[in-house]
Amino acid sequence: MRTSIATVCLSGTLEEKLHACAQAGFDGVEIFEQDLLVSPHSPAEIRALAAELGLSLDLYQPFRDFEGVDEELLADNLYRAEAKFRLMRELGMDLMLLCSNVGTATIDDDETAAAQLRTLGDLAARYGIRIAYEALAWGKFVNDFEHACRLVELADHPNVGTCLDSFHILSRGWDPAGIEKIPAEKIFFVQLADAPQLSMDILSWSRHYRVFPGEGAWELDKFLGHLVRSGYTGPVSLEIFNDVFRQADEVRTAVDAMRSLIWLAERTWVHLQQTDGPDAHYPMELATLPQVPEPTGFNFAEVKAESTKKLQTLLGQLGFACRGRHRTKPVQLWTQGRARIIINGQQARNQEPAIAALGFDVADPVRAASRAMQLKAAPVPRQSQADEEVLQAVSAPDTTEVFLCQGTPDGTAAWTREFGRPADAAAPAGRELISHVDHVNLAQPWQHFDESVLFYESTLALSPSPSTEVPSPVGLVRSQVMRTRDGAVRLALNIAPLVMEKPGPSSESAYPQHIAFACTDVIALARDAVGRGLEFLKIPANYYADLQARFRLAPELLATLQELNLLYDRDQHGEFLHFYTATVGSVFFEVVERRNGYDGYGAPNAPVRLAAQYLLTKQG
Amino acid sequence: MRTSIATVCLSGTLEEKLHACAQAGFDGVEIFEQDLLVSPHSPAEIRALAAELGLSLDLYQPFRDFEGVDEELLADNLYRAEAKFRLMRELGMDLMLLCSNVGTATIDDDETAAAQLRTLGDLAARYGIRIAYEALAWGKFVNDFEHACRLVELADHPNVGTCLDSFHILSRGWDPAGIEKIPAEKIFFVQLADAPQLSMDILSWSRHYRVFPGEGAWELDKFLGHLVRSGYTGPVSLEIFNDVFRQADEVRTAVDAMRSLIWLAERTWVHLQQTDGPDAHYPMELATLPQVPEPTGFNFAEVKAESTKKLQTLLGQLGFACRGRHRTKPVQLWTQGRARIIINGQQARNQEPAIAALGFDVADPVRAASRAMQLKAAPVPRQSQADEEVLQAVSAPDTTEVFLCQGTPDGTAAWTREFGRPADAAAPAGRELISHVDHVNLAQPWQHFDESVLFYESTLALSPSPSTEVPSPVGLVRSQVMRTRDGAVRLALNIAPLVMEKPGPSSESAYPQHIAFACTDVIALARDAVGRGLEFLKIPANYYADLQARFRLAPELLATLQELNLLYDRDQHGEFLHFYTATVGSVFFEVVERRNGYDGYGAPNAPVRLAAQYLLTKQG
């Protein structure tokens, strides 16, 4: 599959955009006209730069408001077109996108429109150029891809074909199965966009909210499947108008884009295998990736800190014990049950403690790393001694290091043998009530949220749950859980809105990250922790009055919850009891007890937590 | 009119919110339940704080999902309600908002629902509490305010009335005229919200995009007019769910909110005068403001700079001359025609040149300042000598100082006499081709855009034109022109998106502000300026090729435009020729020539300008 991307998807100058596309590995680009108009580089210079970068210039776009007009306007439009054909010749380009007329069309007659397309085809042929005619979803007389194809058929000109755009087809609810009936040689170009399921006017939806395939709500694997069956072999291109991408780093966006296409190709291949059988063959080749099953658990979580003392104290109070020190580095391993926390003292000076890495148990780390790398994940450079286990790691969009670790049936981890038992190793302070890591909550920069979701879904095979919104005192937090079907791995990604104009909290301190531990008796653990002097996040009394009104809890339970700063929730399955520790740097811990298959995360309690943490940032 | 505001409108803790409401001058507040739940303060403490701040606690909200349920759930709901009544007694509150059931209602029967409301009324009466029942736009069986009123009538209980919310009424397209038929004593509370005209699902629209009255698309003056005619005299409250307000400084938001209510009261008064005649009287009193006509022109623009040399050079090259130095301050006056630029060297160290103040010609400066102050505009402290003219000034939301100056028929300004003719005053360098300031373009922080529009509309009587969107290399810019009907004052407010992750430009340098001068012969002026060594913003050759394709200009004109870095546009009236200077600090200048009544701002050329300026920030 040849990959392409429209320059309008990316931030920056045309020169910066082309460099980013090449760096991300695209085969070609669509030149969005405005990017060229505002560029100080001549068409010949752009042509040379693209050649140097190994990018083909696939489509010049858009040309607008051509067909369905009177003779006088037609003459003007042909004049406009010829000027662009000359320009395209300087660029060395041979394919132009023509959008169906949205503004100036006055004649709603297919024969007329087709005849005018034919005239344009004649003119284009003189310049060796072909025209890809596309139905815009809001076209005045033509807004349906099958209608556009009928006009192309009527025009009956070798230089006039169609361009298919998933946005314009799926946003209107047209059935993409019709694509299979279009003669492949008449499909001159294909543009893909995904979009969240919004009910808003199509133009605004299209201009601001498009996202890369896999980041929205549409089944683009099926869409692409229809195209593959049609026999099309040309470029599959991305055309995404998105306000956030316009502001973000163009290389990141281009990599995100490329990942989305690679993943879409794989999903389409799987879809076609399932529907057409393993023996079906198509002219378009779809590269596939090493398949990986879902991870089976968290292997470890690593917290970096310049000063590790507070973290050690907190973990000790939760019943963790230091089980080892790394032989060569200032790194400690703290465990309880199958929960492993690495405290890494190699943090840069003045850096607050922060979650630095997560290890996931996978069936085949080398295969999983290979898949991630093929999905353009950046490998984490790791220095290891000769006798150390080589761990596979890639960097997530929020810079968290993702380690792909060998899962074992008994939940042990081979790398722990690199940690010698410390001379001062204490026995655990009491009962081991924590069994494993229940979930991890990572704050995401809002401009990379979609990228993060796609990253974890495509590389780690985690699935997104429906997202929720949580009010905090400094903004609305969007929370998106990525998880395995069995719940063994649950990762909550929170968009942290920018903290503006508020003295006191920074984005980091207002939205700390956390690791939640699963426990079989949170009340007993909380009592133990109280005895060990744990600083709990203080929950306001008003919360408990409301809890009582909502759930009619037994007075003794309510009193215990309030005494221990425990929070409570209930779903159709069971109950959820949990507490939070104080925050150290940008990290805190949570301990949760799921009773009778409760499957949530205490979402109604999240605002209480955020408000309490906000208060602490104000107090210093 | 008693003013109130829901705490959910504002950022921060409940304590911070109450302080902000008091500071902005509200009479009372609605306590949004979640704000209380997450507060460390007890109900008694909140009650005491409100009393100390002089705020009445008008409404406890929301209570949800009560009516239309089976007997068992009704018992649960009454239990929930009684817990809240006890809480309200601690708060000293006597009015609770009940939203129509959206989740648990199973019985679509008015008699049943009304009987359940009556039962609730009996319970509430025992606590001295009244219930304001409101139809949510997405209520399961009740989503229409008149339906809610029928249930209240059926319930026939002195403690059960209705709450009217403009969002829930206008978002559904219900006719608010029906409000006049509701018995005033049954309207227990009123909530106002405005909203932009979006076509999206009502719930998302309501939860994220509400704005203060005057900042959206609805005719809230007519809405409030119906309410006034009904005889209602209770609080008029604001309930605005807005993602941006959640992030912004709560005091600013509260002031913006108060301004919107004051302005709405005035507009409603004007509306009632016009429709019911000047002798009509109503139980609710609507305070009015000093009326002011539109300003008649720009009196001056002030640019601050630590080093003023570059600005002086630029203005000299444009044909301006220094006509005076202030007698006591390092301030110069540069003029050409009626365009006056004050260059103020009193800037703080290391501050780049920036637009600091704008003077507007108004009919009555004292009256205009009084109006602005009553609209909560912050006065600008100004030190003046005994013999100096006292200038009235207020601070705009983006911190630009707005001076209200005495307009004169001949366009002169009395304050200029304070500027002595400098010893080194040069004659103007050539012909005076610039006549006046055509428009000023100010970048607005995106979180205060709506506030800025309302500020200029309410205080200065400028009207918003339809807004446009302009792509720049680092984000999409939303541009909103505020103008007088005759075009004598045109102020373009641009939302500058955050510049993120891009090395090089800051938000300030990527989105500089500018002053545009009107000129009768921009080609001649450009030639003069070339002769004087002016550094023009360089316009790329590709732009001119496209100009030719679009407009078929005469080859000589095209060559002249390109030679002089002039840009071109055309509308149904006439033509627009303009050029930009280089940027100094965050300021640049534009010179425009409007031919035959062209009424725009060259919007198609703005992306060319932004891209060229972006390139300069990259180069150094």
PDB file of C-alpha atoms in Angstrom, chain A residues 411-584:
ATOM      1  CA  GLY A 411       3.779 -13.808  37.941  1.00  0.00           C
ATOM      2  CA  THR A 412       7.516 -13.793  38.701  1.00  0.00           C
ATOM      3  CA  ALA A 413      10.031 -11.698  36.788  1.00  0.00           C
ATOM      4  CA  ALA A 414      13.505 -12.900  35.834  1.00  0.00           C
ATOM      5  CA  TRP A 415      15.094  -9.467  35.944  1.00  0.00           C
ATOM      6  CA  THR A 416      14.570  -9.213  39.694  1.00  0.00           C
ATOM      7  CA  ARG A 417      17.586 -11.473  40.190  1.00  0.00           C
ATOM      8  CA  GLU A 418      19.719  -8.508  39.187  1.00  0.00           C
ATOM      9  CA  PHE A 419      18.674  -6.951  42.456  1.00  0.00           C
ATOM     10  CA  GLY A 420      20.747  -8.208  45.362  1.00  0.00           C
ATOM     11  CA  ARG A 421      18.994  -8.531  48.675  1.00  0.00           C
ATOM     12  CA  PRO A 422      20.017  -5.426  50.577  1.00  0.00           C
ATOM     13  CA  ALA A 423      21.955  -5.679  53.796  1.00  0.00           C
ATOM     14  CA  ASP A 424      19.376  -3.516  55.506  1.00  0.00           C
ATOM     15  CA  ALA A 425      16.385  -5.370  54.050  1.00  0.00           C
ATOM     16  CA  ALA A 426      13.576  -5.235  56.531  1.00  0.00           C
ATOM     17  CA  ALA A 427      10.895  -7.820  56.809  1.00  0.00           C
ATOM     18  CA  PRO A 428       7.594  -6.435  55.581  1.00  0.00           C
ATOM     19  CA  ALA A 429       6.034  -4.306  58.235  1.00  0.00           C
ATOM     20  CA  GLY A 430       2.995  -6.532  58.556  1.00  0.00           C
ATOM     21  CA  ARG A 431       0.456  -8.569  56.627  1.00  0.00           C
ATOM     22  CA  GLU A 432       0.774  -8.558  52.838  1.00  0.00           C
ATOM     23  CA  LEU A 433      -2.694  -7.415  51.818  1.00  0.00           C
ATOM     24  CA  ILE A 434      -1.790  -5.946  48.429  1.00  0.00           C
ATOM     25  CA  SER A 435      -1.759  -8.517  45.632  1.00  0.00           C
ATOM     26  CA  HIS A 436      -0.923  -6.631  42.427  1.00  0.00           C
ATOM     27  CA  VAL A 437      -1.183  -3.379  40.498  1.00  0.00           C
ATOM     28  CA  ASP A 438      -4.872  -2.756  39.747  1.00  0.00           C
ATOM     29  CA  HIS A 439      -4.445   0.186  37.409  1.00  0.00           C
ATOM     30  CA  VAL A 440      -2.150   3.057  36.591  1.00  0.00           C
ATOM     31  CA  ASN A 441      -3.343   6.573  35.867  1.00  0.00           C
ATOM     32  CA  LEU A 442      -1.219   8.728  33.555  1.00  0.00           C
ATOM     33  CA  ALA A 443      -1.856  12.392  32.779  1.00  0.00           C
ATOM     34  CA  GLN A 444      -1.643  13.124  29.057  1.00  0.00           C
ATOM     35  CA  PRO A 445      -0.866  16.435  27.404  1.00  0.00           C
ATOM     36  CA  TRP A 446      -4.186  17.372  25.808  1.00  0.00           C
ATOM     37  CA  GLN A 447      -2.670  17.858  22.371  1.00  0.00           C
ATOM     38  CA  HIS A 448      -1.488  14.229  22.271  1.00  0.00           C
ATOM     39  CA  PHE A 449      -4.473  12.441  23.705  1.00  0.00           C
ATOM     40  CA  ASP A 450      -5.688  10.797  20.494  1.00  0.00           C
ATOM     41  CA  GLU A 451      -2.122   9.826  19.703  1.00  0.00           C
ATOM     42  CA  SER A 452      -1.758   8.134  23.093  1.00  0.00           C
ATOM     43  CA  VAL A 453      -4.958   6.139  22.706  1.00  0.00           C
ATOM     44  CA  LEU A 454      -3.891   4.926  19.270  1.00  0.00           C
ATOM     45  CA  PHE A 455      -0.415   4.116  20.570  1.00  0.00           C
ATOM     46  CA  TYR A 456      -1.607   1.835  23.373  1.00  0.00           C
ATOM     47  CA  GLU A 457      -4.280   0.248  21.211  1.00  0.00           C
ATOM     48  CA  SER A 458      -2.040  -0.482  18.243  1.00  0.00           C
ATOM     49  CA  THR A 459       1.171  -1.487  20.010  1.00  0.00           C
ATOM     50  CA  LEU A 460      -0.112  -3.167  23.190  1.00  0.00           C
ATOM     51  CA  ALA A 461      -3.538  -4.410  22.076  1.00  0.00           C
ATOM     52  CA  LEU A 462      -5.327  -2.509  24.846  1.00  0.00           C
ATOM     53  CA  SER A 463      -8.924  -1.502  24.120  1.00  0.00           C
ATOM     54  CA  PRO A 464     -10.473   1.871  24.894  1.00  0.00           C
ATOM     55  CA  SER A 465     -13.440   1.943  27.289  1.00  0.00           C
ATOM     56  CA  PRO A 466     -16.022   4.723  26.894  1.00  0.00           C
ATOM     57  CA  SER A 467     -14.457   7.969  28.117  1.00  0.00           C
ATOM     58  CA  THR A 468     -15.759  10.014  31.029  1.00  0.00           C
ATOM     59  CA  GLU A 469     -15.411  13.615  32.136  1.00  0.00           C
ATOM     60  CA  VAL A 470     -14.412  14.614  35.637  1.00  0.00           C
ATOM     61  CA  PRO A 471     -14.632  18.186  36.934  1.00  0.00           C
ATOM     62  CA  SER A 472     -11.656  19.460  38.892  1.00  0.00           C
ATOM     63  CA  PRO A 473     -11.348  22.908  40.474  1.00  0.00           C
ATOM     64  CA  VAL A 474      -9.116  24.027  37.602  1.00  0.00           C
ATOM     65  CA  GLY A 475     -10.727  22.372  34.596  1.00  0.00           C
ATOM     66  CA  LEU A 476     -12.603  19.446  33.172  1.00  0.00           C
ATOM     67  CA  VAL A 477     -10.554  16.240  32.933  1.00  0.00           C
ATOM     68  CA  ARG A 478     -11.343  13.719  30.214  1.00  0.00           C
ATOM     69  CA  SER A 479     -10.525  10.220  31.351  1.00  0.00           C
ATOM     70  CA  GLN A 480     -10.043   7.327  28.967  1.00  0.00           C
ATOM     71  CA  VAL A 481      -9.380   3.845  30.280  1.00  0.00           C
ATOM     72  CA  MET A 482      -7.371   1.503  28.043  1.00  0.00           C
ATOM     73  CA  ARG A 483      -7.638  -2.093  29.237  1.00  0.00           C
ATOM     74  CA  THR A 484      -7.468  -5.759  28.478  1.00  0.00           C
ATOM     75  CA  ARG A 485     -10.764  -7.586  28.255  1.00  0.00           C
ATOM     76  CA  ASP A 486     -10.052  -9.487  31.477  1.00  0.00           C
ATOM     77  CA  GLY A 487      -9.053  -6.333  33.353  1.00  0.00           C
ATOM     78  CA  ALA A 488      -5.558  -7.639  34.136  1.00  0.00           C
ATOM     79  CA  VAL A 489      -4.149  -4.448  32.684  1.00  0.00           C
ATOM     80  CA  ARG A 490      -6.005  -1.186  33.132  1.00  0.00           C
ATOM     81  CA  LEU A 491      -4.418   2.097  32.151  1.00  0.00           C
ATOM     82  CA  ALA A 492      -6.345   5.329  32.726  1.00  0.00           C
ATOM     83  CA  LEU A 493      -5.261   8.167  30.456  1.00  0.00           C
ATOM     84  CA  ASN A 494      -6.354  11.561  31.696  1.00  0.00           C
ATOM     85  CA  ILE A 495      -6.279  14.679  29.576  1.00  0.00           C
ATOM     86  CA  ALA A 496      -5.054  17.353  31.914  1.00  0.00           C
ATOM     87  CA  PRO A 497      -6.412  20.730  30.836  1.00  0.00           C
ATOM     88  CA  LEU A 498      -3.927  23.548  30.999  1.00  0.00           C
ATOM     89  CA  VAL A 499      -3.783  25.238  34.339  1.00  0.00           C
ATOM     90  CA  MET A 500      -3.998  28.905  33.540  1.00  0.00           C
ATOM     91  CA  GLU A 501      -4.025  32.028  35.597  1.00  0.00           C
ATOM     92  CA  LYS A 502      -4.288  30.175  38.875  1.00  0.00           C
ATOM     93  CA  PRO A 503      -1.589  31.035  41.342  1.00  0.00           C
ATOM     94  CA  GLY A 504      -0.316  27.908  43.037  1.00  0.00           C
ATOM     95  CA  PRO A 505      -0.793  24.699  41.146  1.00  0.00           C
ATOM     96  CA  SER A 506       1.054  23.781  37.995  1.00  0.00           C
ATOM     97  CA  SER A 507      -0.441  21.302  35.538  1.00  0.00           C
ATOM     98  CA  GLU A 508       1.768  18.635  37.091  1.00  0.00           C
ATOM     99  CA  SER A 509       0.748  19.278  40.685  1.00  0.00           C
ATOM    100  CA  ALA A 510      -2.943  19.808  39.926  1.00  0.00           C
ATOM    101  CA  TYR A 511      -3.075  16.547  37.957  1.00  0.00           C
ATOM    102  CA  PRO A 512      -0.663  14.104  39.586  1.00  0.00           C
ATOM    103  CA  GLN A 513      -0.358  10.541  38.280  1.00  0.00           C
ATOM    104  CA  HIS A 514      -0.846   7.452  40.336  1.00  0.00           C
ATOM    105  CA  ILE A 515      -0.452   3.751  40.756  1.00  0.00           C
ATOM    106  CA  ALA A 516      -3.409   1.887  42.241  1.00  0.00           C
ATOM    107  CA  PHE A 517      -2.822  -1.362  44.111  1.00  0.00           C
ATOM    108  CA  ALA A 518      -5.384  -4.130  44.404  1.00  0.00           C
ATOM    109  CA  CYS A 519      -6.042  -5.376  47.891  1.00  0.00           C
ATOM    110  CA  THR A 520      -8.320  -7.959  49.424  1.00  0.00           C
ATOM    111  CA  ASP A 521      -9.143  -6.051  52.599  1.00  0.00           C
ATOM    112  CA  VAL A 522      -8.695  -2.321  52.196  1.00  0.00           C
ATOM    113  CA  ILE A 523     -10.115  -1.553  55.630  1.00  0.00           C
ATOM    114  CA  ALA A 524      -7.534  -3.768  57.323  1.00  0.00           C
ATOM    115  CA  LEU A 525      -4.782  -2.326  55.156  1.00  0.00           C
ATOM    116  CA  ALA A 526      -5.885   1.233  55.929  1.00  0.00           C
ATOM    117  CA  ARG A 527      -5.820   0.446  59.641  1.00  0.00           C
ATOM    118  CA  ASP A 528      -2.331  -1.029  59.323  1.00  0.00           C
ATOM    119  CA  ALA A 529      -1.240   2.052  57.381  1.00  0.00           C
ATOM    120  CA  VAL A 530      -2.694   4.388  59.999  1.00  0.00           C
ATOM    121  CA  GLY A 531      -0.644   2.527  62.555  1.00  0.00           C
ATOM    122  CA  ARG A 532       2.456   3.059  60.431  1.00  0.00           C
ATOM    123  CA  GLY A 533       1.788   6.776  60.196  1.00  0.00           C
ATOM    124  CA  LEU A 534       0.622   6.955  56.565  1.00  0.00           C
ATOM    125  CA  GLU A 535      -0.513  10.382  55.432  1.00  0.00           C
ATOM    126  CA  PHE A 536      -3.878   9.794  53.735  1.00  0.00           C
ATOM    127  CA  LEU A 537      -5.488  12.213  51.322  1.00  0.00           C
ATOM    128  CA  LYS A 538      -8.048  13.861  53.583  1.00  0.00           C
ATOM    129  CA  ILE A 539     -11.636  13.381  52.391  1.00  0.00           C
ATOM    130  CA  PRO A 540     -14.125  16.094  53.436  1.00  0.00           C
ATOM    131  CA  ALA A 541     -16.981  15.287  55.823  1.00  0.00           C
ATOM    132  CA  ASN A 542     -19.517  16.625  53.314  1.00  0.00           C
ATOM    133  CA  TYR A 543     -18.640  13.716  51.047  1.00  0.00           C
ATOM    134  CA  TYR A 544     -19.761  11.181  53.640  1.00  0.00           C
ATOM    135  CA  ALA A 545     -23.070  12.933  54.239  1.00  0.00           C
ATOM    136  CA  ASP A 546     -23.771  12.668  50.518  1.00  0.00           C
ATOM    137  CA  LEU A 547     -22.608   9.042  50.425  1.00  0.00           C
ATOM    138  CA  GLN A 548     -25.144   8.240  53.097  1.00  0.00           C
ATOM    139  CA  ALA A 549     -27.913  10.013  51.180  1.00  0.00           C
ATOM    140  CA  ARG A 550     -27.066   8.115  48.018  1.00  0.00           C
ATOM    141  CA  PHE A 551     -26.339   4.608  49.292  1.00  0.00           C
ATOM    142  CA  ARG A 552     -28.016   4.329  52.730  1.00  0.00           C
ATOM    143  CA  LEU A 553     -24.918   2.596  54.096  1.00  0.00           C
ATOM    144  CA  ALA A 554     -24.899   0.917  57.502  1.00  0.00           C
ATOM    145  CA  PRO A 555     -23.892   3.548  60.071  1.00  0.00           C
ATOM    146  CA  GLU A 556     -20.898   1.479  61.218  1.00  0.00           C
ATOM    147  CA  LEU A 557     -19.543   1.167  57.676  1.00  0.00           C
ATOM    148  CA  LEU A 558     -20.029   4.883  57.066  1.00  0.00           C
ATOM    149  CA  ALA A 559     -18.195   5.704  60.288  1.00  0.00           C
ATOM    150  CA  THR A 560     -15.325   3.398  59.318  1.00  0.00           C
ATOM    151  CA  LEU A 561     -15.068   4.904  55.857  1.00  0.00           C
ATOM    152  CA  GLN A 562     -14.954   8.411  57.278  1.00  0.00           C
ATOM    153  CA  GLU A 563     -12.506   7.495  60.019  1.00  0.00           C
ATOM    154  CA  LEU A 564     -10.089   5.991  57.476  1.00  0.00           C
ATOM    155  CA  ASN A 565     -10.596   8.507  54.636  1.00  0.00           C
ATOM    156  CA  LEU A 566     -11.954   5.710  52.462  1.00  0.00           C
ATOM    157  CA  LEU A 567     -14.111   6.384  49.429  1.00  0.00           C
ATOM    158  CA  TYR A 568     -16.967   4.216  48.260  1.00  0.00           C
ATOM    159  CA  ASP A 569     -18.782   3.392  45.043  1.00  0.00           C
ATOM    160  CA  ARG A 570     -21.188   0.755  43.820  1.00  0.00           C
ATOM    161  CA  ASP A 571     -22.127  -0.585  40.387  1.00  0.00           C
ATOM    162  CA  GLN A 572     -24.503  -3.281  39.174  1.00  0.00           C
ATOM    163  CA  HIS A 573     -21.956  -5.952  40.164  1.00  0.00           C
ATOM    164  CA  GLY A 574     -20.541  -4.950  43.485  1.00  0.00           C
ATOM    165  CA  GLU A 575     -18.788  -2.444  45.662  1.00  0.00           C
ATOM    166  CA  PHE A 576     -15.564  -0.450  45.488  1.00  0.00           C
ATOM    167  CA  LEU A 577     -13.636   0.832  48.507  1.00  0.00           C
ATOM    168  CA  HIS A 578     -10.460   2.806  48.064  1.00  0.00           C
ATOM    169  CA  PHE A 579      -8.141   5.405  49.550  1.00  0.00           C
ATOM    170  CA  TYR A 580      -5.447   7.743  48.289  1.00  0.00           C
ATOM    171  CA  THR A 581      -2.092   8.623  49.821  1.00  0.00           C
ATOM    172  CA  ALA A 582      -0.553  12.064  49.936  1.00  0.00           C
ATOM    173  CA  THR A 583       1.295  13.140  46.783  1.00  0.00           C
ATOM    174  CA  VAL A 584       5.056  13.098  46.447  1.00  0.00           C
TER     175      VAL A 584
END
